[in-house]
Coordinates of C-alpha atoms in Angstrom, one line a residue:
M1 CA -18.0 37.2 54.5
M2 CA -16.2 35.1 51.9
R3 CA -17.8 34.2 48.7
S4 CA -17.0 30.8 47.2
V5 CA -15.3 31.0 43.9
R6 CA -16.2 28.6 41.2
G7 CA -13.6 27.2 38.8
F8 CA -10.3 25.4 38.8
T9 CA -7.2 26.3 40.7
L10 CA -3.9 26.6 38.9
I11 CA -2.7 23.3 40.6
E12 CA -5.8 21.4 39.4
L13 CA -5.3 22.7 35.9
M14 CA -1.6 21.7 35.8
V15 CA -2.3 18.2 37.1
T16 CA -5.0 17.7 34.4
I17 CA -2.7 18.9 31.6
G18 CA 0.0 16.6 33.0
V19 CA -2.3 13.6 32.9
I20 CA -3.4 14.4 29.3
A21 CA 0.2 14.7 28.3
I22 CA 1.1 11.3 29.7
I23 CA -1.9 9.7 27.9
A24 CA -0.8 11.4 24.6
V25 CA 2.7 10.1 24.9
I26 CA 1.4 6.6 25.4
A27 CA -1.0 6.9 22.4
V28 CA 1.2 8.5 19.8
P29 CA 3.3 5.4 18.9
S30 CA 0.2 3.3 18.6
F31 CA -1.4 5.9 16.3
N32 CA 1.8 5.9 14.2
N33 CA 1.4 2.1 13.7
V34 CA -2.3 2.6 12.7
L35 CA -1.2 5.2 10.1
L36 CA 1.4 2.9 8.7
K37 CA -1.0 0.0 8.4
Q38 CA -3.7 2.2 6.8
N39 CA -1.2 3.6 4.2
L40 CA -0.1 0.0 3.4
N41 CA -3.8 -1.1 3.0
A42 CA -4.6 1.9 0.8
S43 CA -1.5 1.2 -1.4
T44 CA -2.4 -2.5 -1.7
R45 CA -6.0 -1.8 -2.5
S46 CA -5.0 0.8 -5.1
L47 CA -2.5 -1.7 -6.8
V48 CA -5.1 -4.5 -6.8
I49 CA -7.7 -2.1 -8.4
T50 CA -5.1 -0.9 -11.0
L51 CA -4.2 -4.5 -11.9
G52 CA -7.8 -5.5 -12.2
K53 CA -8.6 -2.4 -14.4
A54 CA -5.7 -3.2 -16.7
R55 CA -6.8 -6.8 -17.0
S56 CA -10.3 -5.7 -17.9
K57 CA -9.1 -3.1 -20.4
A58 CA -6.9 -5.6 -22.1
A59 CA -9.8 -8.0 -22.5
L60 CA -12.3 -5.4 -23.7
Q61 CA -9.9 -3.6 -26.1
R62 CA -8.3 -6.9 -27.2
S63 CA -4.9 -5.2 -27.0
A64 CA -2.0 -5.2 -24.5
V65 CA -2.3 -2.9 -21.5
T66 CA 0.8 -2.0 -19.5
V67 CA 0.9 -1.2 -15.8
V68 CA 3.9 0.9 -14.9
L69 CA 4.8 0.5 -11.2
N70 CA 6.1 3.4 -9.1
S71 CA 5.0 6.0 -11.6
S72 CA 2.7 9.0 -11.1
A73 CA 2.5 9.9 -14.8
A74 CA -0.9 10.3 -16.5
D75 CA -2.7 7.2 -17.7
T76 CA -3.2 6.5 -21.4
D77 CA -5.4 4.0 -23.3
S78 CA -2.7 1.4 -23.2
T79 CA -0.8 2.4 -20.1
L80 CA -1.9 2.6 -16.4
N81 CA 0.4 4.1 -13.8
W82 CA 0.5 3.2 -10.1
A83 CA 2.4 4.7 -7.2
A84 CA 2.3 3.8 -3.5
S85 CA 0.7 6.2 -1.1
G86 CA 2.3 7.6 2.0
K87 CA 5.5 5.9 3.1
S88 CA 4.5 2.6 1.6
A89 CA 7.1 1.1 -0.8
L90 CA 6.9 -1.7 -3.5
I91 CA 9.8 -4.2 -3.1
S92 CA 10.1 -5.7 -6.6
T93 CA 12.5 -5.8 -9.5
T94 CA 9.6 -5.7 -11.9
T95 CA 8.8 -2.2 -13.1
T96 CA 6.1 -3.0 -15.6
I97 CA 3.3 -5.6 -15.9
V98 CA 1.8 -6.3 -19.3
F99 CA -1.7 -7.8 -19.6
R100 CA -1.9 -9.3 -23.1
A101 CA -4.9 -9.4 -25.4
D102 CA -5.2 -13.2 -25.0
G103 CA -5.8 -12.7 -21.3
M104 CA -2.4 -13.9 -20.1
V105 CA 0.2 -11.8 -18.2
Q106 CA 3.4 -11.1 -20.2
D107 CA 6.7 -12.5 -18.7
P108 CA 8.7 -9.4 -17.8
T109 CA 12.0 -11.1 -19.0
T110 CA 10.7 -11.7 -22.6
T111 CA 8.6 -9.8 -25.1
T112 CA 6.7 -12.8 -26.4
A113 CA 6.1 -15.4 -23.8
P114 CA 3.4 -15.4 -21.0
L115 CA 4.4 -15.9 -17.3
S116 CA 5.4 -19.5 -16.6
A117 CA 4.5 -19.1 -12.8
D118 CA 2.7 -16.7 -10.5
M119 CA 4.3 -13.3 -10.0
T120 CA 4.5 -12.0 -6.4
L121 CA 4.7 -8.3 -5.5
V122 CA 5.5 -7.2 -2.0
L123 CA 4.4 -4.0 -0.5
C124 CA 6.0 -2.7 2.7
D125 CA 4.7 0.0 5.1
Q126 CA 7.8 2.1 4.7
A127 CA 11.4 1.8 3.4
Q128 CA 12.5 -1.9 3.5
A129 CA 15.1 -1.4 6.3
Q130 CA 12.6 0.1 8.7
A131 CA 9.5 -1.9 7.6
Q132 CA 7.3 -3.5 10.3
Y133 CA 4.4 -4.7 8.1
S134 CA 4.1 -6.1 4.6
K135 CA 1.5 -7.5 2.2
R136 CA 1.9 -9.8 -0.8
I137 CA 0.0 -9.5 -4.0
I138 CA 0.0 -12.6 -6.1
L139 CA -0.6 -12.2 -9.9
S140 CA -1.4 -15.5 -11.7
R141 CA -0.5 -16.3 -15.3
M142 CA -4.2 -15.5 -16.2
G143 CA -4.1 -12.1 -14.5
V144 CA -6.1 -13.1 -11.4
V145 CA -5.0 -10.9 -8.5
Q146 CA -4.9 -12.3 -5.0
Q147 CA -4.1 -10.2 -1.9
G148 CA -2.3 -11.7 1.0
D149 CA -2.8 -11.0 4.7
L150 CA -0.9 -8.4 6.6
V151 CA 2.4 -9.8 7.8
T152 CA 4.3 -8.4 10.8
G153 CA 8.1 -8.4 10.9
S154 CA 10.7 -7.7 8.3
C155 CA 9.8 -7.0 4.7
N156 CA 11.6 -8.9 2.0
A157 CA 10.7 -9.9 -1.5
S158 CA 11.2 -13.6 -1.0

């Protein structure tokens, strides 16, 4: 008399593992894009917060506050540092942004004049050559920060 054995056969187990492997291969590239977008969003949010904090500090202290871009040094009373997270990269020739005591943003090309037009900073999801997504941050003369929508395609500063 044969007893029925409960469980999976080796063939059933191998087929199940094969199906799971195929699903994983399909899902991994999508997951990578999700991670790139999330890192870009986190970096953008962090930069917007840092710029807002610098603007507030300059107004409260009635003194200039500098934001140093792409720096992970410790913050001081008059200097805030910001660095992108993950693979995100800032595409900009500007390395510092100065919020003046009078509420204006300093023109990076001079030491005395405020900005004459809005400043645009571009964040890419990874190094510029491989970038798939980007976000623009617009900084007005008065220090108001506006965050643009996620843009798909190449990443350039223009």
